[in-house]
Short mmCIF file of C-alpha atoms in Angstrom, two decimals:
data_model
loop_
_atom_site.label_atom_id
_atom_site.label_comp_id
_atom_site.label_asym_id
_atom_site.label_seq_id
_atom_site.Cartn_x
_atom_site.Cartn_y
_atom_site.Cartn_z
CA MET I 1 -12.20 12.96 0.88
CA PRO I 2 -10.94 14.69 4.04
CA VAL I 3 -7.35 15.87 3.89
CA GLY I 4 -6.40 14.69 7.39
CA PHE I 5 -6.73 10.92 6.95
CA LEU I 6 -3.71 9.87 9.05
CA SER I 7 -3.94 8.90 12.71
CA GLN I 8 -2.19 11.06 15.28
CA ASP I 9 0.46 8.35 15.80
CA GLN I 10 1.18 8.29 12.06
CA ARG I 11 1.46 12.05 11.98
CA ASP I 12 3.77 12.12 15.01
CA GLY I 13 6.03 9.43 13.53
CA PHE I 14 6.36 10.93 10.05
CA GLY I 15 10.01 11.72 9.34
CA ARG I 16 11.01 11.02 12.94
CA TYR I 17 12.61 8.22 14.91
CA VAL I 18 9.87 6.22 16.62
CA ASP I 19 11.87 3.09 17.43
CA ALA I 20 15.52 2.19 17.00
CA PRO I 21 16.35 0.92 13.50
CA SER I 22 16.76 -2.82 13.09
CA ARG I 23 20.17 -4.41 12.66
CA GLU I 24 19.58 -4.73 8.92
CA GLU I 25 18.55 -1.08 8.69
CA LEU I 26 21.63 0.01 10.61
CA GLU I 27 23.83 -1.88 8.18
CA ARG I 28 22.01 -0.50 5.15
CA TYR I 29 21.49 3.15 6.04
CA PHE I 30 24.09 3.93 8.69
CA HIS I 31 27.24 2.52 7.12
CA LEU I 32 29.74 5.25 6.19
CA SER I 33 31.41 4.69 2.83
CA ASP I 34 34.97 5.67 1.95
CA ASP I 35 33.58 8.77 0.26
CA ASP I 36 31.66 9.63 3.43
CA HIS I 37 34.85 9.32 5.48
CA ARG I 38 36.71 11.62 3.07
CA THR I 39 33.93 14.19 3.49
CA LEU I 40 34.06 13.96 7.29
CA LEU I 41 37.85 13.99 7.64
CA PRO I 42 38.40 17.79 7.31
CA LEU I 43 35.80 18.63 9.96
CA ARG I 44 37.25 19.89 13.24
CA GLY I 45 36.09 18.33 16.48
CA GLU I 46 34.41 15.03 17.21
CA HIS I 47 31.06 16.75 17.77
CA ASN I 48 31.13 18.15 14.22
CA ARG I 49 32.09 14.83 12.65
CA LEU I 50 29.45 12.92 14.60
CA GLY I 51 26.84 15.60 13.95
CA TYR I 52 27.49 15.61 10.21
CA ALA I 53 27.46 11.80 10.08
CA THR I 54 24.22 11.63 12.08
CA GLN I 55 22.52 14.10 9.77
CA LEU I 56 23.77 12.24 6.70
CA THR I 57 22.66 8.80 7.88
CA SER I 58 19.38 10.12 9.26
CA VAL I 59 18.35 11.74 5.99
CA ARG I 60 19.10 8.46 4.22
CA TYR I 61 16.89 6.58 6.65
CA LEU I 62 14.15 9.09 7.49
CA GLY I 63 14.10 11.30 4.44
CA THR I 64 14.63 14.37 6.58
CA PHE I 65 17.16 15.86 8.99
CA PRO I 66 16.71 15.43 12.77
CA ASP I 67 15.19 18.46 14.47
CA ASP I 68 15.94 17.25 18.01
CA PHE I 69 19.20 15.36 18.57
CA SER I 70 18.27 14.56 22.17
CA VAL I 71 15.68 12.00 21.02
CA VAL I 72 17.87 10.29 18.42
CA PRO I 73 18.14 6.60 19.44
CA GLN I 74 21.45 5.54 20.95
CA GLU I 75 21.85 2.88 18.27
CA VAL I 76 21.79 5.62 15.63
CA LEU I 77 24.52 7.58 17.42
CA GLN I 78 26.65 4.54 18.21
CA ALA I 79 26.77 3.32 14.60
CA PRO I 80 28.75 6.31 13.20
CA SER I 81 30.61 6.76 16.51
CA ARG I 82 32.17 3.30 16.17
CA GLN I 83 33.13 3.94 12.56
CA LEU I 84 34.68 7.31 13.40
CA GLY I 85 36.43 6.18 16.58
CA ILE I 86 34.38 8.52 18.79
CA SER I 87 34.12 7.24 22.35
CA ASP I 88 31.50 9.67 23.68
CA PRO I 89 28.38 9.96 21.48
CA THR I 90 26.88 12.52 23.86
CA CYS I 91 29.07 15.15 22.19
CA ILE I 92 26.20 15.35 19.68
CA LEU I 93 24.40 17.61 22.18
CA ALA I 94 27.10 20.25 21.81
CA TYR I 95 26.72 20.04 18.03
CA ALA I 96 22.98 20.60 18.34
CA GLU I 97 23.62 24.08 19.76
CA THR I 98 25.81 25.25 16.88
CA ARG I 99 24.99 26.86 13.54
CA GLN I 100 26.99 24.15 11.83
CA ARG I 101 23.98 21.82 11.78
CA GLN I 102 22.14 24.09 9.31
CA ARG I 103 25.27 24.56 7.19
CA HIS I 104 25.94 20.83 7.17
CA ALA I 105 22.34 20.02 6.24
CA ALA I 106 22.55 22.37 3.25
CA GLU I 107 25.91 20.89 2.25
CA ILE I 108 24.59 17.32 2.49
CA GLN I 109 21.59 18.24 0.39
CA GLU I 110 23.81 19.66 -2.35
CA ARG I 111 26.67 17.15 -2.19
CA TYR I 112 24.47 14.05 -2.12
CA GLY I 113 21.84 15.29 -4.57
CA TYR I 114 18.76 15.61 -2.38
CA ARG I 115 15.86 17.57 -3.86
CA VAL I 116 12.92 19.30 -2.23
CA PHE I 117 9.29 18.27 -2.66
CA ALA I 118 8.44 21.68 -4.14
CA ASP I 119 10.57 20.85 -7.19
CA SER I 120 8.06 20.69 -10.06
CA SER I 121 9.63 17.57 -11.54
CA VAL I 122 9.16 15.75 -8.23
CA GLY I 123 5.44 16.49 -8.06
CA PHE I 124 4.95 15.49 -11.70
CA ARG I 125 6.80 12.17 -11.48
CA LEU I 126 5.36 11.17 -8.11
CA GLY I 127 1.86 12.21 -9.16
CA ARG I 128 2.04 10.22 -12.39
CA TRP I 129 3.24 7.10 -10.55
CA LEU I 130 0.63 7.38 -7.79
CA TYR I 131 -2.13 8.14 -10.29
CA ALA I 132 -1.46 4.85 -12.07
CA LEU I 133 -1.53 2.97 -8.75
CA CYS I 134 -4.73 4.68 -7.67
CA TRP I 135 -6.49 4.13 -11.00
CA THR I 136 -5.77 0.40 -10.97
CA GLY I 137 -7.21 -0.07 -7.51
CA THR I 138 -4.64 0.85 -4.83
CA ASP I 139 -6.70 3.78 -3.60
CA ARG I 140 -6.63 3.56 0.20
CA PRO I 141 -5.18 6.89 1.30
CA GLY I 142 -2.96 5.41 4.01
CA GLU I 143 -1.46 2.92 1.55
CA LEU I 144 -0.87 5.66 -1.04
CA PHE I 145 0.76 7.80 1.65
CA ASN I 146 3.16 4.99 2.56
CA ARG I 147 3.94 4.31 -1.11
CA ALA I 148 4.61 8.01 -1.66
CA THR I 149 6.95 8.16 1.33
CA THR I 150 8.92 5.17 0.06
CA TRP I 151 9.12 6.74 -3.41
CA LEU I 152 10.48 9.99 -1.97
CA LEU I 153 13.13 8.14 0.04
CA THR I 154 14.16 6.06 -2.97
CA HIS I 155 14.44 9.12 -5.22
CA LYS I 156 16.33 11.19 -2.62
CA VAL I 157 13.63 13.78 -2.08
CA LEU I 158 13.42 15.46 1.32
CA LEU I 159 10.09 14.73 2.97
CA PRO I 160 7.68 17.66 3.03
CA GLY I 161 5.44 18.46 5.98
CA VAL I 162 2.96 15.71 6.73
CA THR I 163 -0.02 17.93 5.86
CA VAL I 164 1.53 18.83 2.50
CA LEU I 165 1.82 15.16 1.53
CA GLU I 166 -1.65 14.37 2.88
CA ARG I 167 -3.13 17.14 0.75
CA PHE I 168 -1.20 15.90 -2.30
CA ILE I 169 -2.65 12.39 -1.86
CA ALA I 170 -6.18 13.69 -1.25
CA GLN I 171 -6.13 15.87 -4.37
CA LEU I 172 -4.76 13.03 -6.48
CA ARG I 173 -7.50 10.65 -5.30
CA SER I 174 -10.11 13.28 -6.10
CA ARG I 175 -8.80 13.59 -9.66
CA VAL I 176 -8.91 9.81 -10.11
CA GLU I 177 -12.46 9.60 -8.76
CA GLU I 178 -13.66 12.46 -10.97
CA ARG I 179 -12.13 10.77 -14.01
CA LEU I 180 -13.91 7.52 -13.11
CA TRP I 181 -17.27 9.22 -12.65
CA TYR I 182 -16.93 11.17 -15.89
CA THR I 183 -15.87 8.09 -17.86
CA LEU I 184 -18.79 5.99 -16.62
CA GLY I 185 -21.34 8.72 -17.23
CA ARG I 186 -20.24 10.09 -20.57
CA SER I 187 -21.83 7.34 -22.71
CA VAL I 188 -25.21 7.47 -20.96
CA SER I 189 -28.01 9.12 -22.92
CA GLU I 190 -30.41 11.57 -21.33
CA GLU I 191 -33.15 8.94 -21.43
CA GLN I 192 -30.92 6.37 -19.71
CA ARG I 193 -29.86 8.97 -17.16
CA GLN I 194 -33.51 9.53 -16.27
CA GLN I 195 -34.19 5.79 -16.11
CA LEU I 196 -31.32 5.32 -13.68
CA GLN I 197 -32.46 8.24 -11.56
CA ASP I 198 -35.98 6.80 -11.48
CA LEU I 199 -34.57 3.66 -9.84
CA LEU I 200 -34.27 5.72 -6.66
CA LEU I 201 -37.95 6.70 -6.60
CA VAL I 202 -40.69 4.92 -4.68
CA ALA I 203 -43.70 4.49 -6.93
CA GLU I 204 -47.14 5.22 -5.58
CA GLY I 205 -48.51 2.19 -3.81
CA ASN I 206 -45.06 0.66 -3.22
CA ARG I 207 -43.03 0.61 -0.03
CA SER I 208 -39.62 0.36 -1.69
CA SER I 209 -37.78 1.89 -4.61
CA ARG I 210 -37.15 0.11 -7.88
CA LEU I 211 -33.47 -0.06 -6.88
CA ASP I 212 -34.38 -1.98 -3.72
CA GLN I 213 -36.49 -4.38 -5.76
CA LEU I 214 -33.71 -5.02 -8.28
CA ARG I 215 -31.20 -5.61 -5.52
CA SER I 216 -33.28 -8.52 -4.20
CA GLY I 217 -32.52 -11.72 -6.09
CA PRO I 218 -34.45 -15.01 -5.85
CA VAL I 219 -34.28 -16.68 -2.45
CA MET I 220 -36.17 -19.90 -3.16
CA VAL I 221 -36.63 -22.43 -5.95
CA SER I 222 -40.07 -22.22 -7.55
CA GLY I 223 -41.85 -21.39 -10.77
CA PRO I 224 -42.79 -17.88 -9.60
CA ALA I 225 -39.18 -17.32 -8.47
CA LEU I 226 -37.94 -18.20 -11.95
CA ILE I 227 -40.43 -15.79 -13.51
CA ARG I 228 -39.32 -13.01 -11.16
CA ALA I 229 -35.66 -13.75 -11.92
CA LEU I 230 -36.30 -13.52 -15.68
CA ARG I 231 -38.28 -10.30 -15.30
CA ARG I 232 -35.49 -8.87 -13.19
CA LEU I 233 -32.98 -9.74 -15.92
CA ASP I 234 -35.22 -8.16 -18.57
CA ASP I 235 -35.61 -4.99 -16.48
CA VAL I 236 -31.86 -4.60 -16.12
CA ARG I 237 -31.20 -5.29 -19.79
CA GLY I 238 -33.92 -2.81 -20.65
CA LEU I 239 -31.77 -0.04 -19.25
CA GLY I 240 -29.28 -0.69 -22.06
CA ILE I 241 -26.31 0.37 -19.96
CA THR I 242 -22.88 -0.61 -21.32
CA LEU I 243 -19.38 0.51 -20.52
CA PRO I 244 -17.52 2.84 -22.91
CA ALA I 245 -15.60 0.57 -25.29
CA ALA I 246 -12.22 2.30 -24.97
CA ALA I 247 -12.47 3.35 -21.32
CA HIS I 248 -10.18 0.64 -19.90
CA ILE I 249 -11.75 1.02 -16.47
CA PRO I 250 -10.31 -1.48 -13.97
CA PRO I 251 -13.01 -4.01 -12.95
CA SER I 252 -12.19 -3.40 -9.28
CA ARG I 253 -13.23 0.23 -9.68
CA ILE I 254 -16.60 -0.68 -11.15
CA ALA I 255 -17.14 -3.42 -8.56
CA ALA I 256 -16.46 -1.00 -5.69
CA LEU I 257 -19.12 1.44 -6.93
CA ALA I 258 -21.57 -1.41 -7.51
CA ARG I 259 -21.01 -2.74 -3.97
CA PHE I 260 -21.87 0.65 -2.57
CA ALA I 261 -25.05 0.80 -4.68
CA ASN I 262 -25.99 -2.69 -3.48
CA THR I 263 -25.64 -1.92 0.21
CA ALA I 264 -26.26 1.81 0.72
CA LYS I 265 -29.63 3.27 1.55
CA VAL I 266 -31.40 5.00 -1.31
CA THR I 267 -31.28 8.26 0.64
CA ALA I 268 -27.48 7.99 0.85
CA ILE I 269 -27.21 7.45 -2.91
CA ASN I 270 -29.52 10.41 -3.52
CA ARG I 271 -27.22 12.64 -1.48
CA LEU I 272 -24.20 11.89 -3.68
CA PRO I 273 -22.96 14.57 -6.10
CA ALA I 274 -24.70 14.18 -9.47
CA SER I 275 -21.67 12.81 -11.33
CA ARG I 276 -20.87 10.28 -8.61
CA ARG I 277 -24.52 9.24 -8.29
CA LEU I 278 -24.79 8.60 -12.02
CA ALA I 279 -21.52 6.63 -12.08
CA THR I 280 -22.68 4.56 -9.10
CA LEU I 281 -25.94 3.66 -10.82
CA VAL I 282 -24.16 2.84 -14.08
CA ALA I 283 -21.79 0.49 -12.24
CA PHE I 284 -24.76 -1.05 -10.43
CA ALA I 285 -26.59 -1.72 -13.70
CA VAL I 286 -23.54 -3.21 -15.41
CA CYS I 287 -22.73 -5.56 -12.53
CA LEU I 288 -26.36 -6.41 -11.85
CA GLU I 289 -26.91 -7.62 -15.41
CA ALA I 290 -24.22 -10.27 -14.90
CA SER I 291 -25.50 -11.34 -11.47
CA ALA I 292 -29.15 -11.31 -12.58
CA HIS I 293 -28.23 -13.55 -15.51
CA ASP I 294 -26.49 -15.97 -13.14
CA ASP I 295 -29.48 -15.92 -10.77
CA ALA I 296 -31.88 -16.71 -13.62
CA LEU I 297 -29.77 -19.74 -14.56
CA GLU I 298 -29.39 -20.97 -10.98
CA VAL I 299 -33.09 -21.13 -10.14
CA PRO I 300 -33.94 -24.04 -12.52
CA ALA I 301 -30.54 -25.63 -11.84
CA ARG I 302 -31.38 -25.92 -8.13
CA ALA I 303 -34.83 -27.37 -8.81
#
């Protein structure tokens, strides 16, 4: 999948203030505890105290430190200002010009236990958690990106660059897909592999492939329709395709591949990488056997 799957608005808003936090968010993330006050007390000057407090509360809320204090919402500045007894929140602009902001950011990171994304334990734990989500069906990249961002905030990990996290998600999804394709294809014999591939061919004298013919179920109630439905069921069963017994593949994964095989043009399926093409045809055969069986039962039932 492409690495850059986020919209420009999503990219621009990552780790930044887009709108002012809600009242509930202000109470949750921007309240200064007694320990916070003790940390701020020794700092000289209101601009330093407000700057430190703004960085601390922002990293709790955003997962990163502000890079431009001039665009920090007034509500964000007013919350610590009221708690610190600072009457002029605009003093934050003087703080933005000092070297203290970098020193304070490093101190906050150490004092409050924030880690960086490059920490190997972070990548391992986040990857394992996302892999399980992705394998069981939550595989939309945008959803995985949002889940990953929430996980990083919860586990006090500073957000990486947006492209870094996008690439992490894309690589993880690729690993999950490759595992799925390998698992579906590993129990298929060479003869079955060839039979599945032959479904994509158009036999001489025909105008459609065998796959197209199998995809078309009975559309009317009649004796010939019942015969065609039974032949269709026999053809599918003749492939002898079954799922690996111990694979534990989520049904939603198989269904998604089968849906693609049911709707895509044969030329599109032919263009797939070999492992994905085989997995797609295996999923199609497995799901089609169930639907063909139901179709064969429904024809006489509707008569």
